[in-house]
Amino acid sequence: MDNPAAMQQPIALPARHFWQRLAAFAVDILIFQAIIIAATHYISTALPPSPRFPGWSSIECVPEAPSQLAKRIESGWPLKPNEFRTNAICELRQVGFGKHQYLQTTVLMEPWDYVTPTQVLTIPLDADGNPVTRAIPAYSNLISGIASTMLIVLTFACFSANGRRTAGKTIFFLEVTTVDGKSPDFGTALKREILKFSPNLLFSAAAFAISLFPAYPTQDFDALLAMFHDGYTPSDISTIWLYGIWTVTIMAWWLLPFAEWKGQVFYDRICACKVVSAQEASRPVEAGPRQRPRIYRRLAPIRGSRRRRRRAYLRVPY
């Protein structure tokens, strides 16, 4: 009696196309960034100043501070003989979020030796020009991060659905298809791109969560100036952790499936898609083996038992 498990043939997995996919992705991102930069430059220069967007994410700094605020800084953070200070009021303008002012105080030590850390105090200002030491949620960074990611998602989805390809995939002869060999519709392509760029969305959410916590250990501005006078330097450990977690997430989400290849990356497996060469995508889908009627399959054991009894009867010696 034949063993069905022994008759199973090994399944041939689709090729990784790792370097082709990496190069195609790099080309697509470069083209997308170039188009965004060109569109931003055109909008910023073509529109008159009155209806123009609020500065289009520009920063302008004035190297001075109001006299009252400067005196407060001098009294709370007196300089040592070999130090000098620069105060600047910077104005950040972002599209759709108006303008925000913040104070930037920098203290350098002479002579500059590239070893001694520079002390920089950056703190937001309210409408009256007073320092704001409490945590300010970065809603603008969250919305801009999500908006930029979704713009990339929509662009990639439009060029991956209904038989279309991005410029990178066209150059390197790749195409996104379903597991059945068909071209994905827009809904499937959109779901795939959202899952692909989900680490970017998580990064924006994590950066917003960090902004909910105070940037400095005290909310008293005078006490904060005294801490800087005693040599306090803000730590970037939260930013380092944020970029570290983001890097690990990207490595696990994008690169780990290629190390242990099972035919698809994670987001392709969820969306029932795969990336194949253009030659493979152009091949007609082979029809599966012809299935016999259900009643025939149900009667197969009965017919088999009859054949076995007939063979046993013929082998009986007379």
mmCIF file of C-alpha atoms in Angstrom:
data_model
loop_
_atom_site.group_PDB
_atom_site.id
_atom_site.type_symbol
_atom_site.label_atom_id
_atom_site.label_comp_id
_atom_site.label_asym_id
_atom_site.label_seq_id
_atom_site.Cartn_x
_atom_site.Cartn_y
_atom_site.Cartn_z
ATOM 1 C CA MET A 1 0.000 0.000 0.000
ATOM 2 C CA ASP A 2 1.418 3.352 -1.002
ATOM 3 C CA ASN A 3 2.244 5.900 1.690
ATOM 4 C CA PRO A 4 0.782 9.330 0.800
ATOM 5 C CA ALA A 5 3.414 11.137 2.880
ATOM 6 C CA ALA A 6 6.201 9.473 0.935
ATOM 7 C CA MET A 7 4.643 10.515 -2.350
ATOM 8 C CA GLN A 8 4.618 14.220 -1.450
ATOM 9 C CA GLN A 9 7.063 16.257 -3.468
ATOM 10 C CA PRO A 10 9.069 19.152 -1.926
ATOM 11 C CA ILE A 11 7.433 22.512 -2.568
ATOM 12 C CA ALA A 12 9.598 24.958 -4.520
ATOM 13 C CA LEU A 13 9.588 28.331 -2.763
ATOM 14 C CA PRO A 14 9.573 31.561 -4.784
ATOM 15 C CA ALA A 15 12.940 33.254 -5.182
ATOM 16 C CA ARG A 16 13.941 35.906 -2.656
ATOM 17 C CA HIS A 17 14.970 38.575 -5.158
ATOM 18 C CA PHE A 18 16.557 40.312 -2.155
ATOM 19 C CA TRP A 19 19.045 42.577 -3.923
ATOM 20 C CA GLN A 20 16.593 43.413 -6.693
ATOM 21 C CA ARG A 21 13.899 44.331 -4.169
ATOM 22 C CA LEU A 22 16.353 46.395 -2.116
ATOM 23 C CA ALA A 23 17.569 48.303 -5.175
ATOM 24 C CA ALA A 24 14.005 48.822 -6.433
ATOM 25 C CA PHE A 25 12.925 50.157 -3.041
ATOM 26 C CA ALA A 26 15.887 52.561 -2.921
ATOM 27 C CA VAL A 27 15.084 53.862 -6.414
ATOM 28 C CA ASP A 28 11.413 54.360 -5.525
ATOM 29 C CA ILE A 29 12.240 56.249 -2.321
ATOM 30 C CA LEU A 30 14.757 58.498 -4.089
ATOM 31 C CA ILE A 31 12.262 59.337 -6.826
ATOM 32 C CA PHE A 32 9.535 60.010 -4.262
ATOM 33 C CA GLN A 33 11.790 62.291 -2.193
ATOM 34 C CA ALA A 34 12.915 64.176 -5.301
ATOM 35 C CA ILE A 35 9.300 64.801 -6.333
ATOM 36 C CA ILE A 36 8.366 65.995 -2.825
ATOM 37 C CA ILE A 37 11.356 68.357 -2.654
ATOM 38 C CA ALA A 38 10.597 69.771 -6.111
ATOM 39 C CA ALA A 39 6.904 70.255 -5.249
ATOM 40 C CA THR A 40 7.785 71.891 -1.931
ATOM 41 C CA HIS A 41 10.220 74.272 -3.591
ATOM 42 C CA TYR A 42 7.720 75.177 -6.288
ATOM 43 C CA ILE A 43 4.913 75.876 -3.812
ATOM 44 C CA SER A 44 7.190 77.890 -1.528
ATOM 45 C CA THR A 45 8.475 80.085 -4.364
ATOM 46 C CA ALA A 46 5.451 80.332 -6.665
ATOM 47 C CA LEU A 47 2.857 81.463 -4.132
ATOM 48 C CA PRO A 48 2.920 85.057 -2.873
ATOM 49 C CA PRO A 49 3.818 85.615 0.797
ATOM 50 C CA SER A 50 0.241 86.339 1.928
ATOM 51 C CA PRO A 51 -1.510 83.039 1.013
ATOM 52 C CA ARG A 52 1.637 80.952 1.348
ATOM 53 C CA PHE A 53 1.703 78.130 3.831
ATOM 54 C CA PRO A 54 3.141 79.189 7.208
ATOM 55 C CA GLY A 55 6.835 79.066 6.317
ATOM 56 C CA TRP A 56 6.697 75.440 5.081
ATOM 57 C CA SER A 57 8.538 74.040 8.104
ATOM 58 C CA SER A 58 11.167 76.786 8.267
ATOM 59 C CA ILE A 59 13.220 77.924 11.240
ATOM 60 C CA GLU A 60 14.380 81.487 11.719
ATOM 61 C CA CYS A 61 16.582 82.485 14.650
ATOM 62 C CA VAL A 62 17.317 85.975 15.944
ATOM 63 C CA PRO A 63 20.638 86.112 17.891
ATOM 64 C CA GLU A 64 19.257 88.043 20.831
ATOM 65 C CA ALA A 65 16.791 87.672 23.686
ATOM 66 C CA PRO A 66 14.484 90.139 25.406
ATOM 67 C CA SER A 67 16.309 92.163 28.045
ATOM 68 C CA GLN A 68 14.210 90.842 30.927
ATOM 69 C CA LEU A 69 14.741 87.223 29.879
ATOM 70 C CA ALA A 70 18.458 87.829 29.259
ATOM 71 C CA LYS A 71 18.893 89.274 32.779
ATOM 72 C CA ARG A 72 17.095 86.285 34.225
ATOM 73 C CA ILE A 73 19.460 83.941 32.406
ATOM 74 C CA GLU A 74 22.534 85.921 33.514
ATOM 75 C CA SER A 75 21.496 85.837 37.153
ATOM 76 C CA GLY A 76 20.472 82.187 37.209
ATOM 77 C CA TRP A 77 23.355 80.892 35.075
ATOM 78 C CA PRO A 78 26.428 83.120 35.610
ATOM 79 C CA LEU A 79 29.369 82.458 33.330
ATOM 80 C CA LYS A 80 32.832 81.329 34.349
ATOM 81 C CA PRO A 81 35.920 83.283 33.191
ATOM 82 C CA ASN A 82 36.592 81.013 30.179
ATOM 83 C CA GLU A 83 32.985 80.699 28.998
ATOM 84 C CA PHE A 84 30.851 82.761 26.651
ATOM 85 C CA ARG A 85 27.172 82.550 25.902
ATOM 86 C CA THR A 86 24.880 83.128 22.917
ATOM 87 C CA ASN A 87 21.138 83.595 23.244
ATOM 88 C CA ALA A 88 18.749 83.207 20.328
ATOM 89 C CA ILE A 89 15.000 83.322 19.892
ATOM 90 C CA CYS A 90 14.027 80.848 17.183
ATOM 91 C CA GLU A 91 10.689 80.682 15.421
ATOM 92 C CA LEU A 92 9.537 77.375 13.985
ATOM 93 C CA ARG A 93 6.872 77.487 11.288
ATOM 94 C CA GLN A 94 5.133 74.318 10.138
ATOM 95 C CA VAL A 95 2.511 73.699 7.515
ATOM 96 C CA GLY A 96 -0.921 73.891 9.105
ATOM 97 C CA PHE A 97 0.391 74.437 12.650
ATOM 98 C CA GLY A 98 1.344 78.105 12.671
ATOM 99 C CA LYS A 99 4.482 79.280 14.447
ATOM 100 C CA HIS A 100 6.143 78.386 17.724
ATOM 101 C CA GLN A 101 8.922 80.243 19.504
ATOM 102 C CA TYR A 102 11.605 78.765 21.674
ATOM 103 C CA LEU A 103 14.722 79.982 23.470
ATOM 104 C CA GLN A 104 18.106 78.507 22.657
ATOM 105 C CA THR A 105 20.963 79.325 25.018
ATOM 106 C CA THR A 106 24.411 77.983 24.173
ATOM 107 C CA VAL A 107 27.458 78.163 26.445
ATOM 108 C CA LEU A 108 30.905 77.447 24.987
ATOM 109 C CA MET A 109 34.208 77.090 26.792
ATOM 110 C CA GLU A 110 37.355 78.765 25.459
ATOM 111 C CA PRO A 111 39.583 77.563 23.949
ATOM 112 C CA TRP A 112 37.388 75.224 21.897
ATOM 113 C CA ASP A 113 38.993 71.779 22.126
ATOM 114 C CA TYR A 114 36.300 69.557 20.524
ATOM 115 C CA VAL A 115 36.260 67.492 23.747
ATOM 116 C CA THR A 116 34.448 69.585 26.330
ATOM 117 C CA PRO A 117 30.702 69.203 25.767
ATOM 118 C CA THR A 118 28.740 72.278 24.784
ATOM 119 C CA GLN A 119 25.812 73.115 27.015
ATOM 120 C CA VAL A 120 22.657 73.946 25.091
ATOM 121 C CA LEU A 121 19.381 74.861 26.753
ATOM 122 C CA THR A 122 16.379 74.730 24.408
ATOM 123 C CA ILE A 123 13.009 75.567 25.887
ATOM 124 C CA PRO A 124 9.679 76.685 24.373
ATOM 125 C CA LEU A 125 8.244 80.152 24.953
ATOM 126 C CA ASP A 126 4.620 81.109 25.405
ATOM 127 C CA ALA A 127 2.854 83.995 23.699
ATOM 128 C CA ASP A 128 4.266 86.464 26.270
ATOM 129 C CA GLY A 129 7.840 85.249 25.787
ATOM 130 C CA ASN A 130 8.053 83.367 29.087
ATOM 131 C CA PRO A 131 9.797 79.958 29.234
ATOM 132 C CA VAL A 132 7.485 76.939 29.321
ATOM 133 C CA THR A 133 9.049 74.061 31.239
ATOM 134 C CA ARG A 134 6.138 71.662 31.175
ATOM 135 C CA ALA A 135 5.808 68.888 28.610
ATOM 136 C CA ILE A 136 4.288 69.976 25.304
ATOM 137 C CA PRO A 137 2.791 67.150 23.212
ATOM 138 C CA ALA A 138 4.293 67.130 19.728
ATOM 139 C CA TYR A 139 1.025 66.897 17.821
ATOM 140 C CA SER A 140 2.574 68.523 14.773
ATOM 141 C CA ASN A 141 5.340 65.919 14.556
ATOM 142 C CA LEU A 142 2.824 63.109 14.991
ATOM 143 C CA ILE A 143 0.476 64.387 12.291
ATOM 144 C CA SER A 144 3.283 65.218 9.873
ATOM 145 C CA GLY A 145 4.898 61.818 10.390
ATOM 146 C CA ILE A 146 1.650 59.946 9.801
ATOM 147 C CA ALA A 147 0.763 62.169 6.821
ATOM 148 C CA SER A 148 4.132 61.662 5.126
ATOM 149 C CA THR A 149 3.972 57.894 5.681
ATOM 150 C CA MET A 150 0.427 57.667 4.342
ATOM 151 C CA LEU A 151 1.447 59.702 1.295
ATOM 152 C CA ILE A 152 4.156 57.140 0.552
ATOM 153 C CA VAL A 153 1.674 54.318 1.196
ATOM 154 C CA LEU A 154 -0.903 55.728 -1.222
ATOM 155 C CA THR A 155 1.733 56.339 -3.894
ATOM 156 C CA PHE A 156 3.154 52.825 -3.665
ATOM 157 C CA ALA A 157 -0.334 51.274 -3.546
ATOM 158 C CA CYS A 158 -1.454 53.114 -6.692
ATOM 159 C CA PHE A 159 1.617 51.910 -8.590
ATOM 160 C CA SER A 160 1.334 48.309 -7.327
ATOM 161 C CA ALA A 161 -2.350 47.610 -8.002
ATOM 162 C CA ASN A 162 -4.144 46.420 -11.127
ATOM 163 C CA GLY A 163 -1.062 45.350 -13.051
ATOM 164 C CA ARG A 164 0.957 48.532 -12.504
ATOM 165 C CA ARG A 165 4.503 48.696 -11.173
ATOM 166 C CA THR A 166 6.649 51.321 -9.504
ATOM 167 C CA ALA A 167 9.658 52.740 -11.320
ATOM 168 C CA GLY A 168 12.074 50.677 -9.244
ATOM 169 C CA LYS A 169 10.223 47.426 -9.862
ATOM 170 C CA THR A 170 10.028 48.245 -13.567
ATOM 171 C CA ILE A 171 13.787 48.836 -13.776
ATOM 172 C CA PHE A 172 14.611 45.610 -11.922
ATOM 173 C CA PHE A 173 11.869 43.504 -13.563
ATOM 174 C CA LEU A 174 9.788 42.775 -10.455
ATOM 175 C CA GLU A 175 6.048 42.696 -9.927
ATOM 176 C CA VAL A 176 3.655 42.211 -7.009
ATOM 177 C CA THR A 177 1.064 39.496 -7.517
ATOM 178 C CA THR A 178 -1.297 37.497 -5.368
ATOM 179 C CA VAL A 179 -0.511 33.901 -4.462
ATOM 180 C CA ASP A 180 -2.841 32.891 -7.306
ATOM 181 C CA GLY A 181 -0.697 34.766 -9.821
ATOM 182 C CA LYS A 182 -3.179 37.594 -10.347
ATOM 183 C CA SER A 183 -2.578 41.306 -9.964
ATOM 184 C CA PRO A 184 -3.761 42.690 -6.599
ATOM 185 C CA ASP A 185 -6.566 45.215 -6.512
ATOM 186 C CA PHE A 186 -6.159 48.630 -4.893
ATOM 187 C CA GLY A 187 -7.546 47.503 -1.524
ATOM 188 C CA THR A 188 -5.085 44.628 -1.246
ATOM 189 C CA ALA A 189 -2.183 46.805 -2.405
ATOM 190 C CA LEU A 190 -3.127 49.510 0.117
ATOM 191 C CA LYS A 191 -3.267 46.984 2.965
ATOM 192 C CA ARG A 192 0.100 45.603 1.893
ATOM 193 C CA GLU A 193 1.778 49.018 1.845
ATOM 194 C CA ILE A 194 0.305 49.997 5.223
ATOM 195 C CA LEU A 195 1.728 46.834 6.742
ATOM 196 C CA LYS A 196 5.047 47.372 4.967
ATOM 197 C CA PHE A 197 5.513 50.878 6.377
ATOM 198 C CA SER A 198 4.008 50.124 9.794
ATOM 199 C CA PRO A 199 7.435 50.602 11.510
ATOM 200 C CA ASN A 200 7.342 54.257 10.396
ATOM 201 C CA LEU A 201 3.890 54.689 11.925
ATOM 202 C CA LEU A 202 5.081 53.084 15.148
ATOM 203 C CA PHE A 203 8.086 55.419 15.176
ATOM 204 C CA SER A 204 5.823 58.492 14.926
ATOM 205 C CA ALA A 205 3.622 57.163 17.728
ATOM 206 C CA ALA A 206 6.642 56.426 19.949
ATOM 207 C CA ALA A 207 8.127 59.889 19.327
ATOM 208 C CA PHE A 208 4.801 61.445 20.291
ATOM 209 C CA ALA A 209 4.673 59.337 23.464
ATOM 210 C CA ILE A 210 8.150 60.569 24.454
ATOM 211 C CA SER A 211 7.029 64.181 23.990
ATOM 212 C CA LEU A 212 4.393 63.660 26.688
ATOM 213 C CA PHE A 213 7.138 63.485 29.323
ATOM 214 C CA PRO A 214 9.084 66.550 30.502
ATOM 215 C CA ALA A 215 12.384 67.092 28.711
ATOM 216 C CA TYR A 216 14.157 68.333 31.866
ATOM 217 C CA PRO A 217 14.156 67.002 35.442
ATOM 218 C CA THR A 218 12.568 70.158 36.886
ATOM 219 C CA GLN A 219 9.771 72.478 35.793
ATOM 220 C CA ASP A 220 11.225 75.514 37.599
ATOM 221 C CA PHE A 221 13.122 77.629 35.066
ATOM 222 C CA ASP A 222 15.380 79.258 37.681
ATOM 223 C CA ALA A 223 16.246 75.868 39.203
ATOM 224 C CA LEU A 224 16.967 74.591 35.700
ATOM 225 C CA LEU A 225 19.397 77.461 35.074
ATOM 226 C CA ALA A 226 21.174 76.594 38.336
ATOM 227 C CA MET A 227 21.496 72.973 37.220
ATOM 228 C CA PHE A 228 23.088 74.060 33.928
ATOM 229 C CA HIS A 229 25.472 76.312 35.856
ATOM 230 C CA ASP A 230 26.562 73.276 37.904
ATOM 231 C CA GLY A 231 27.425 71.377 34.717
ATOM 232 C CA TYR A 232 24.171 69.605 33.876
ATOM 233 C CA THR A 233 23.994 68.333 30.292
ATOM 234 C CA PRO A 234 20.725 66.978 28.862
ATOM 235 C CA SER A 235 20.822 63.307 27.984
ATOM 236 C CA ASP A 236 19.791 61.942 24.608
ATOM 237 C CA ILE A 237 19.148 58.453 25.957
ATOM 238 C CA SER A 238 15.455 58.542 25.038
ATOM 239 C CA THR A 239 16.260 59.494 21.448
ATOM 240 C CA ILE A 240 18.936 56.807 21.242
ATOM 241 C CA TRP A 241 16.498 54.201 22.563
ATOM 242 C CA LEU A 242 13.835 55.385 20.125
ATOM 243 C CA TYR A 243 16.064 55.028 17.074
ATOM 244 C CA GLY A 244 17.469 51.754 18.403
ATOM 245 C CA ILE A 245 14.015 50.204 18.811
ATOM 246 C CA TRP A 246 13.018 51.519 15.387
ATOM 247 C CA THR A 247 16.103 49.944 13.801
ATOM 248 C CA VAL A 248 15.449 46.594 15.482
ATOM 249 C CA THR A 249 11.809 46.719 14.372
ATOM 250 C CA ILE A 250 12.808 47.390 10.769
ATOM 251 C CA MET A 251 15.376 44.580 10.847
ATOM 252 C CA ALA A 252 12.810 42.128 12.235
ATOM 253 C CA TRP A 253 9.942 43.221 9.979
ATOM 254 C CA TRP A 254 11.790 43.729 6.692
ATOM 255 C CA LEU A 255 14.975 41.636 6.817
ATOM 256 C CA LEU A 256 14.307 38.678 9.129
ATOM 257 C CA PRO A 257 12.014 36.877 6.635
ATOM 258 C CA PHE A 258 14.829 36.906 4.060
ATOM 259 C CA ALA A 259 17.201 35.249 6.543
ATOM 260 C CA GLU A 260 14.743 32.386 7.122
ATOM 261 C CA TRP A 261 13.000 32.372 3.776
ATOM 262 C CA LYS A 262 9.575 30.761 3.571
ATOM 263 C CA GLY A 263 8.504 32.219 0.265
ATOM 264 C CA GLN A 264 7.033 35.497 1.552
ATOM 265 C CA VAL A 265 7.802 38.342 3.919
ATOM 266 C CA PHE A 266 5.419 38.957 6.810
ATOM 267 C CA TYR A 267 3.211 41.569 5.170
ATOM 268 C CA ASP A 268 2.994 39.567 1.936
ATOM 269 C CA ARG A 269 1.927 36.515 3.917
ATOM 270 C CA ILE A 270 -0.835 38.489 5.636
ATOM 271 C CA CYS A 271 -2.092 39.932 2.337
ATOM 272 C CA ALA A 272 -1.640 36.678 0.374
ATOM 273 C CA CYS A 273 0.776 38.371 -2.035
ATOM 274 C CA LYS A 274 4.248 37.693 -3.353
ATOM 275 C CA VAL A 275 6.948 39.464 -5.356
ATOM 276 C CA VAL A 276 8.027 37.662 -8.503
ATOM 277 C CA SER A 277 10.018 38.517 -11.580
ATOM 278 C CA ALA A 278 8.195 40.066 -14.507
ATOM 279 C CA GLN A 279 8.820 36.918 -16.542
ATOM 280 C CA GLU A 280 7.126 34.740 -13.933
ATOM 281 C CA ALA A 281 4.212 37.167 -13.641
ATOM 282 C CA SER A 282 3.615 37.038 -17.407
ATOM 283 C CA ARG A 283 3.282 33.250 -17.459
ATOM 284 C CA PRO A 284 -0.274 31.922 -17.637
ATOM 285 C CA VAL A 285 -1.590 30.404 -14.450
ATOM 286 C CA GLU A 286 -1.444 26.635 -14.758
ATOM 287 C CA ALA A 287 -4.726 24.857 -14.170
ATOM 288 C CA GLY A 288 -4.785 22.398 -11.330
ATOM 289 C CA PRO A 289 -5.496 18.678 -11.753
ATOM 290 C CA ARG A 290 -8.996 17.869 -12.922
ATOM 291 C CA GLN A 291 -11.219 16.865 -10.058
ATOM 292 C CA ARG A 292 -13.588 13.974 -10.516
ATOM 293 C CA PRO A 293 -17.229 14.312 -9.456
ATOM 294 C CA ARG A 294 -17.900 14.092 -5.743
ATOM 295 C CA ILE A 295 -20.065 10.964 -6.061
ATOM 296 C CA TYR A 296 -17.207 9.270 -7.897
ATOM 297 C CA ARG A 297 -14.810 10.128 -5.061
ATOM 298 C CA ARG A 298 -17.252 8.801 -2.476
ATOM 299 C CA LEU A 299 -17.647 5.465 -4.304
ATOM 300 C CA ALA A 300 -13.888 5.035 -4.802
ATOM 301 C CA PRO A 301 -13.334 2.949 -1.605
ATOM 302 C CA ILE A 302 -16.184 0.633 -2.567
ATOM 303 C CA ARG A 303 -14.814 0.115 -6.057
ATOM 304 C CA GLY A 304 -11.352 -0.447 -4.634
ATOM 305 C CA SER A 305 -12.596 -3.100 -2.244
ATOM 306 C CA ARG A 306 -14.401 -4.904 -5.097
ATOM 307 C CA ARG A 307 -11.237 -4.919 -7.186
ATOM 308 C CA ARG A 308 -9.223 -6.336 -4.297
ATOM 309 C CA ARG A 309 -11.764 -9.162 -3.755
ATOM 310 C CA ARG A 310 -11.738 -9.975 -7.484
ATOM 311 C CA ARG A 311 -7.925 -10.147 -7.570
ATOM 312 C CA ALA A 312 -7.948 -12.421 -4.494
ATOM 313 C CA TYR A 313 -10.528 -14.700 -6.165
ATOM 314 C CA LEU A 314 -8.451 -15.017 -9.317
ATOM 315 C CA ARG A 315 -5.357 -15.985 -7.315
ATOM 316 C CA VAL A 316 -7.107 -18.960 -5.656
ATOM 317 C CA PRO A 317 -5.756 -22.227 -7.154
ATOM 318 C CA TYR A 318 -8.243 -24.679 -8.657
#
